[in-house]
Coordinates of C-alpha atoms and ligand atoms in Angstrom, one line a residue:
X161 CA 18.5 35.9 -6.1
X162 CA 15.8 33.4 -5.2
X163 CA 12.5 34.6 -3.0
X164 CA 11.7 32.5 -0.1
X165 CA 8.9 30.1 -0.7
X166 CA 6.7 31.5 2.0
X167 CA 6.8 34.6 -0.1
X168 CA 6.1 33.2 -3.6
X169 CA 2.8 31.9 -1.4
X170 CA 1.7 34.6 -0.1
X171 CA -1.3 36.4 -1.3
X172 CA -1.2 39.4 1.0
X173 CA -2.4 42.6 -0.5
X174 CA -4.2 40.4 -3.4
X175 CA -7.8 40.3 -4.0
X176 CA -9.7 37.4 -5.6
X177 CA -13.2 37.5 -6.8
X178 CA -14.6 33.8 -6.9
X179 CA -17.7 32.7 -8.5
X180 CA -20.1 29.8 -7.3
X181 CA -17.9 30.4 -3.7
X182 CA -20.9 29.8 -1.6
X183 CA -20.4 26.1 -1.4
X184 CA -18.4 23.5 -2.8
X185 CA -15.3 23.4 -5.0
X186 CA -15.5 27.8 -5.0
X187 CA -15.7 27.8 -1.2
X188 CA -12.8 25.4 -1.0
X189 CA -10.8 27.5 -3.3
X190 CA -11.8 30.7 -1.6
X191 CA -10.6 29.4 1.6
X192 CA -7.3 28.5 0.5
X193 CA -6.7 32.2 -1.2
X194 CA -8.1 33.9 1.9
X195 CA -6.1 31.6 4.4
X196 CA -2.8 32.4 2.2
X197 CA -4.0 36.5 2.5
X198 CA -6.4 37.3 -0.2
X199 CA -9.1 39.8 0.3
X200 CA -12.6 37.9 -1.2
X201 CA -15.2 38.7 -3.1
X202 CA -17.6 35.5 -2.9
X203 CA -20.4 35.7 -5.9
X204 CA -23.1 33.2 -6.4
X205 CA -27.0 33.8 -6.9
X206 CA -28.5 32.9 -3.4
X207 CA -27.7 35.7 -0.4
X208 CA -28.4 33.4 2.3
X209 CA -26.2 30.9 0.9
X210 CA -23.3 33.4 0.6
X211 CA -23.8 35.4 4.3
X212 CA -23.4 31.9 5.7
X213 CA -20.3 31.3 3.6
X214 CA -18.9 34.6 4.2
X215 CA -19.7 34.2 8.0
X216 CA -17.7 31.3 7.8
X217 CA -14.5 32.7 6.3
X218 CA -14.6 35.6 8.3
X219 CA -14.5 33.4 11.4
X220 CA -11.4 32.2 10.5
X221 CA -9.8 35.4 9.8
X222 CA -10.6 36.1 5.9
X223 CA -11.5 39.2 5.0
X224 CA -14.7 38.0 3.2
X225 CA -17.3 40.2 0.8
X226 CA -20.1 38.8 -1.1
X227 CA -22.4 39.7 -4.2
X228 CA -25.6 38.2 -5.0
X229 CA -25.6 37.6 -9.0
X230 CA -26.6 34.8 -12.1
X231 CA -23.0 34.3 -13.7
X232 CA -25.1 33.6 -16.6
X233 CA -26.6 36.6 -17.4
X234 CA -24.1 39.4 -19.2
X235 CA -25.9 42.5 -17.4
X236 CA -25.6 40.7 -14.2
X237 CA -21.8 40.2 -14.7
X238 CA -20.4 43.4 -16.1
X239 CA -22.5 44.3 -12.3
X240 CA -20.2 42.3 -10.2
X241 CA -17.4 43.6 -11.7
X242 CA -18.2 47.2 -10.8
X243 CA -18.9 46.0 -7.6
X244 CA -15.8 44.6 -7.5
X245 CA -14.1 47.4 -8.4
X246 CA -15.5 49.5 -6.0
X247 CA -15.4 47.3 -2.8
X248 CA -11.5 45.6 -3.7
X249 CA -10.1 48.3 -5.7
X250 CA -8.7 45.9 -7.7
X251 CA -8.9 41.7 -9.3
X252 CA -6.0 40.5 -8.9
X253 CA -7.2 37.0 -9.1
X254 CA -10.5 35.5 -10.9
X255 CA -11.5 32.2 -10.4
X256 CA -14.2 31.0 -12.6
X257 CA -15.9 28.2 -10.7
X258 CA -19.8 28.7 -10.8
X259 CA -21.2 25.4 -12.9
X260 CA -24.2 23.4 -13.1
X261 CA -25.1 19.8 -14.8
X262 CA -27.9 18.6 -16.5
X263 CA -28.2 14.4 -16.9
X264 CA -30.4 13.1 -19.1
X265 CA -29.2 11.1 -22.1
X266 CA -28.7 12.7 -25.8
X267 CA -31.6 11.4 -27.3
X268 CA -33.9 13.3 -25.2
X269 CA -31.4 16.1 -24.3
X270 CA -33.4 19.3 -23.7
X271 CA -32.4 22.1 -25.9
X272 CA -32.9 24.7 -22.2
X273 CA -30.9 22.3 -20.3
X274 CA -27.9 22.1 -23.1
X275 CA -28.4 26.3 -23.2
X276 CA -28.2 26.6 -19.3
X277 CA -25.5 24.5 -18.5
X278 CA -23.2 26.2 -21.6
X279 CA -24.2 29.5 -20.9
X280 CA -23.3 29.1 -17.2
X281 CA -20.2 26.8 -17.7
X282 CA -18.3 28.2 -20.5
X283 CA -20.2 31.4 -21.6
X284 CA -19.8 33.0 -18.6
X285 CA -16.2 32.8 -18.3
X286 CA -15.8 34.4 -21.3
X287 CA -17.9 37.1 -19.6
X288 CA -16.7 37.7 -16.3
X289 CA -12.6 37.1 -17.9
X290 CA -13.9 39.9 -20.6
X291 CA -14.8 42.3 -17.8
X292 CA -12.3 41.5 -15.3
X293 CA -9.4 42.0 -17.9
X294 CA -10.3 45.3 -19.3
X295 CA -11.7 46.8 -15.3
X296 CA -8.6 45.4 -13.8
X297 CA -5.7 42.9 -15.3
X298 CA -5.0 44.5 -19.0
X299 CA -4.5 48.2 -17.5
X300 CA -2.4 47.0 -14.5
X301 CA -0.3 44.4 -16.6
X302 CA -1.6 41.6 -13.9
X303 CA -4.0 38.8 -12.7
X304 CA -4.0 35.4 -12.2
X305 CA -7.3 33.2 -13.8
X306 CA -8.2 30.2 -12.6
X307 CA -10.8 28.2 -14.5
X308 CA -12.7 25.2 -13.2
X309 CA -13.2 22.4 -15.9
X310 CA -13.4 18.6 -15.1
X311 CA -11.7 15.5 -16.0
X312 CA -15.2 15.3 -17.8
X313 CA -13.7 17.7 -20.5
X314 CA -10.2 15.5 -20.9
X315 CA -12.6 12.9 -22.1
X316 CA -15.5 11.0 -22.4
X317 CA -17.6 9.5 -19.7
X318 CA -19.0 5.6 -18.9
X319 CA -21.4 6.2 -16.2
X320 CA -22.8 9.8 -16.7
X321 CA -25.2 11.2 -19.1
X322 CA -24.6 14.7 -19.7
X323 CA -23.5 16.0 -23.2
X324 CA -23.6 19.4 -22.4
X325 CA -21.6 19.4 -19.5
X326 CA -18.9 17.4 -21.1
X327 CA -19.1 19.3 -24.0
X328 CA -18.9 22.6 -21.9
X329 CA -15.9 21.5 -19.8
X330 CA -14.3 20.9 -23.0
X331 CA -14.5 24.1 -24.0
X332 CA -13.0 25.2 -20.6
X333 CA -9.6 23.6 -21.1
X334 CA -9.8 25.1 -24.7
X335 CA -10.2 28.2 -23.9
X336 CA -8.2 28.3 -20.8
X337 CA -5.2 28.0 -23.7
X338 CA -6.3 30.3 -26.6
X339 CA -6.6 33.2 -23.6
X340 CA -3.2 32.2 -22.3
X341 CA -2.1 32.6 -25.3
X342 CA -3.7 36.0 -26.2
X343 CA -3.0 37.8 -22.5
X344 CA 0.4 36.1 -21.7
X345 CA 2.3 39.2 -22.9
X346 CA -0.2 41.6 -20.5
X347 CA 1.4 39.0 -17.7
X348 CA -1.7 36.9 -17.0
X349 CA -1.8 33.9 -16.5
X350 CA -4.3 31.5 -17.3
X351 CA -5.0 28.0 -15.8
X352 CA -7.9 25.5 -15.2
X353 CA -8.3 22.7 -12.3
X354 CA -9.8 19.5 -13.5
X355 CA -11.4 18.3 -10.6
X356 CA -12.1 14.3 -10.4
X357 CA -15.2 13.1 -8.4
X358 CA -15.5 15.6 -5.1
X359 CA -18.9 15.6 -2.7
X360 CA -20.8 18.6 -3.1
X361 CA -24.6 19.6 -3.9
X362 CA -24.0 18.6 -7.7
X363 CA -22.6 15.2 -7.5
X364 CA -24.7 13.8 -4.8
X365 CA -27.2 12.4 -6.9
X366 CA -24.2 10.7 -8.8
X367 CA -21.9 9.4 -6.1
X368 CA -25.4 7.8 -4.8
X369 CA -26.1 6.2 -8.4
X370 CA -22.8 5.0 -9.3
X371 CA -21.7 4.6 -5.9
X372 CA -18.4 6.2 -4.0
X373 CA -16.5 3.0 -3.8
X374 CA -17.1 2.3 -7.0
X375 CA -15.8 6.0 -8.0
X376 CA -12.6 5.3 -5.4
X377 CA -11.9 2.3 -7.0
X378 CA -11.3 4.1 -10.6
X379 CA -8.5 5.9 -8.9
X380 CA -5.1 4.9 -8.6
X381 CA -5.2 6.9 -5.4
X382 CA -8.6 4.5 -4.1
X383 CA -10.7 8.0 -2.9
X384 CA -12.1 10.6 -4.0
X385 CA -11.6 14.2 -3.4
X386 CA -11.8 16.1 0.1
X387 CA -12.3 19.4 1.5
X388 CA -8.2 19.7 1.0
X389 CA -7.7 18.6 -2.0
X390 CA -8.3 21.8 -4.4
X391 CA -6.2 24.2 -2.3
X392 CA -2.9 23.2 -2.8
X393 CA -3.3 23.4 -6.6
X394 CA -5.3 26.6 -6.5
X395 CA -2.7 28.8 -4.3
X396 CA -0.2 27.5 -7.2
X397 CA -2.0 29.3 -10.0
X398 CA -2.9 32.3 -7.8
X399 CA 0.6 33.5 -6.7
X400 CA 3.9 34.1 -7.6
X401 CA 5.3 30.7 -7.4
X402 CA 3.0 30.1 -10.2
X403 CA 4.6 33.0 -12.4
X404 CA 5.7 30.5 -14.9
X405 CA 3.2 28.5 -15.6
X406 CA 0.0 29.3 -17.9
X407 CA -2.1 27.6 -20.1
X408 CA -2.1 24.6 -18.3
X409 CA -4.7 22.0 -17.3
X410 CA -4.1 20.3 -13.7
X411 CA -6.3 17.3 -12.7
X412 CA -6.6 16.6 -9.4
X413 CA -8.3 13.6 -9.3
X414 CA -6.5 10.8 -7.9
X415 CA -4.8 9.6 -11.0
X416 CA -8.6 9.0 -12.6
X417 CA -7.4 10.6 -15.7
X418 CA -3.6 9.1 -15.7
X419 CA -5.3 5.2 -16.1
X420 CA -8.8 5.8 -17.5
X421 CA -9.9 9.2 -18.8
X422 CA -12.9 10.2 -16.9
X423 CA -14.5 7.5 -14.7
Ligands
LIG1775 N1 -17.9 18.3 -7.4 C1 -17.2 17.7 -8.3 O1 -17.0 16.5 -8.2 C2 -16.7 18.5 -9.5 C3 -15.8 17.8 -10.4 C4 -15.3 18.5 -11.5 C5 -15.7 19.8 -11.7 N2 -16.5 20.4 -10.8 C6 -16.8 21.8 -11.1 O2 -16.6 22.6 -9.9 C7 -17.4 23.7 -10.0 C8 -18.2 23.8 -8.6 O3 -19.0 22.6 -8.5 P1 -19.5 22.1 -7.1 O4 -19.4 20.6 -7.2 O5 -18.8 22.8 -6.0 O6 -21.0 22.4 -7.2 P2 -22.1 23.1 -6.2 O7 -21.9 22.6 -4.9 O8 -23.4 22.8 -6.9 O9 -21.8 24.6 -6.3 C9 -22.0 25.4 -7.4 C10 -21.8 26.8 -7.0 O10 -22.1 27.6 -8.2 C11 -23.2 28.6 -7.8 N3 -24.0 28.8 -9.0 C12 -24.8 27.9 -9.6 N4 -25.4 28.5 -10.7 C13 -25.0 29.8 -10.7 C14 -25.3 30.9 -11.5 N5 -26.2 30.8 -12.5 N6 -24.7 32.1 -11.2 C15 -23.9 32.2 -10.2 N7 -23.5 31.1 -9.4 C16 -24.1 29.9 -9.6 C17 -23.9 27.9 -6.7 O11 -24.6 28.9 -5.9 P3 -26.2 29.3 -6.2 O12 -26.9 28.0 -6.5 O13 -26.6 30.0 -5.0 O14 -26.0 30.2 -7.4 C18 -22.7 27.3 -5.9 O15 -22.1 28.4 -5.2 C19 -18.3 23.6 -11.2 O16 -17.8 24.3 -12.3 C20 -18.3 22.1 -11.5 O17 -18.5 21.8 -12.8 C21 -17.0 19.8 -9.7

């Protein structure tokens, strides 16, 4: 007996706890869980930031929470879990989105930039997934992760200088598979997005530099990413029409990574 394909998309009676979601990529994908049914928990460091964000969701009808936290910092983590816990009863869904860049070339790489931009971008995944698995998915034998790498960890990079983020994103799609691996049989599923060029607060500086046309023209598609683009891809990993699929690493960026590696 097949299920009806409005069904296997619909996240009703699922929660979702989303980091970075105050902007951006996180605030795309929080949008697309909530508008499918979710219940959100939105966590990112700056409260004013997340009210607005939340305000916004809520106008269009998604039940929208927030907690001010740094993903980076373990104590600070393990809190937004119990929070969490308390406020949605339970994760069904975690996506780990919150990132940050550093550019400077490796030669004069600073050794608090490289620490900042790993301990944000692939330590604290291991964090919140560590929490969030033993509060909520390994006792209830559920829960969907969605990781956010970058075509920037498929390969390496002619225009940008950024070795830790590169490297960091890396690790993403690395780990994204060795924890598939490891909490497949607890039925969790584990996937990451790998996002092409999108605008947002931390490519602005680069899609000035090297140019959006420029960054279009790499594409086999000729753009780059919109305010659409992640949520197709994102409600795919989050519900049940994603049941089979884990460890997987989905760009969605144009065909960027089909002709060229990363632009
Ligand atoms: N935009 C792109 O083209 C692109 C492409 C590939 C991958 N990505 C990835 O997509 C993700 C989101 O990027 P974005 O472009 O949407 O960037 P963004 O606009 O700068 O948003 C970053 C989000 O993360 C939060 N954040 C930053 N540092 C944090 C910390 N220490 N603790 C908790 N939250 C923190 C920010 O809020 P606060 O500053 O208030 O904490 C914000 O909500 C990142 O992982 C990025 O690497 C982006």
């Amino acid at each position: 007996m097949s299920t009806p394909i409005q069904q296997l998309f619909d996240l009703r009676g699922r929660t979702a706890l989303v980091t970075g979601g105050s902007r951006g990529l996180g605030l795309q994908i929080a949008e697309s869980l909530g508008e499918a049914g979710a219940r959100i928990l939105l966590c990112s460091r700056k409260a004013a930031d997340l009210e607005e964000a939340a305000a916004d969701l809520q106008a269009k009808g998604i039940d929208t929470r927030w907690v001010a936290a740094d993903a980076s910092d373990p104590a600070q983590v393990n809190r937004v879990v119990d929070e969490a816990m308390q406020r949605l009863g339970q994760i069904d869904i975690l996506v780990n989105n919150a990132g940050a860049t550093w550019g400077a070339p490796i030669e004069d790489y600073p050794l608090e930039a490289w620490d900042k931009v790993m301990n944000l971008n692939i330590r604290s995944i291991f964090l919140f997934c560590q929490a969030v698995g033993k509060a909520s998915m390994l006792p209830r034998r559920y829960g969907r992760i969605i990781n956010v790498a970058s075509i920037a960890g498929l390969s390496g990079s002619l225009d940008v200088k950024f070795i830790a983020y590169g490297t960091s994103k890396g690790a993403v799609v690395n780990f994204t598979r060795t924890l598939a691996a490891e909490w497949g049989p607890q039925g969790i599923t584990v996937n990451a997005l790998a996002p092409g060029f999108f605008p947002s607060k931390m490519t602005r500086g680069t899609l000035q530099s090297v140019g959006v046309d420029k960054l279009a023209a790499a594409a086999p598609l000729r753009r780059i990413g919109d305010d659409d683009d992640l949520k197709g891809a994102a409600l795919l990993f989050a519900s049940a029409a994603g049941k089979h699929i884990t460890g997987q690493i989905l760009p969605v960026d144009g065909g960027v990574s089909a002709v060229h590696g990363a632009a």
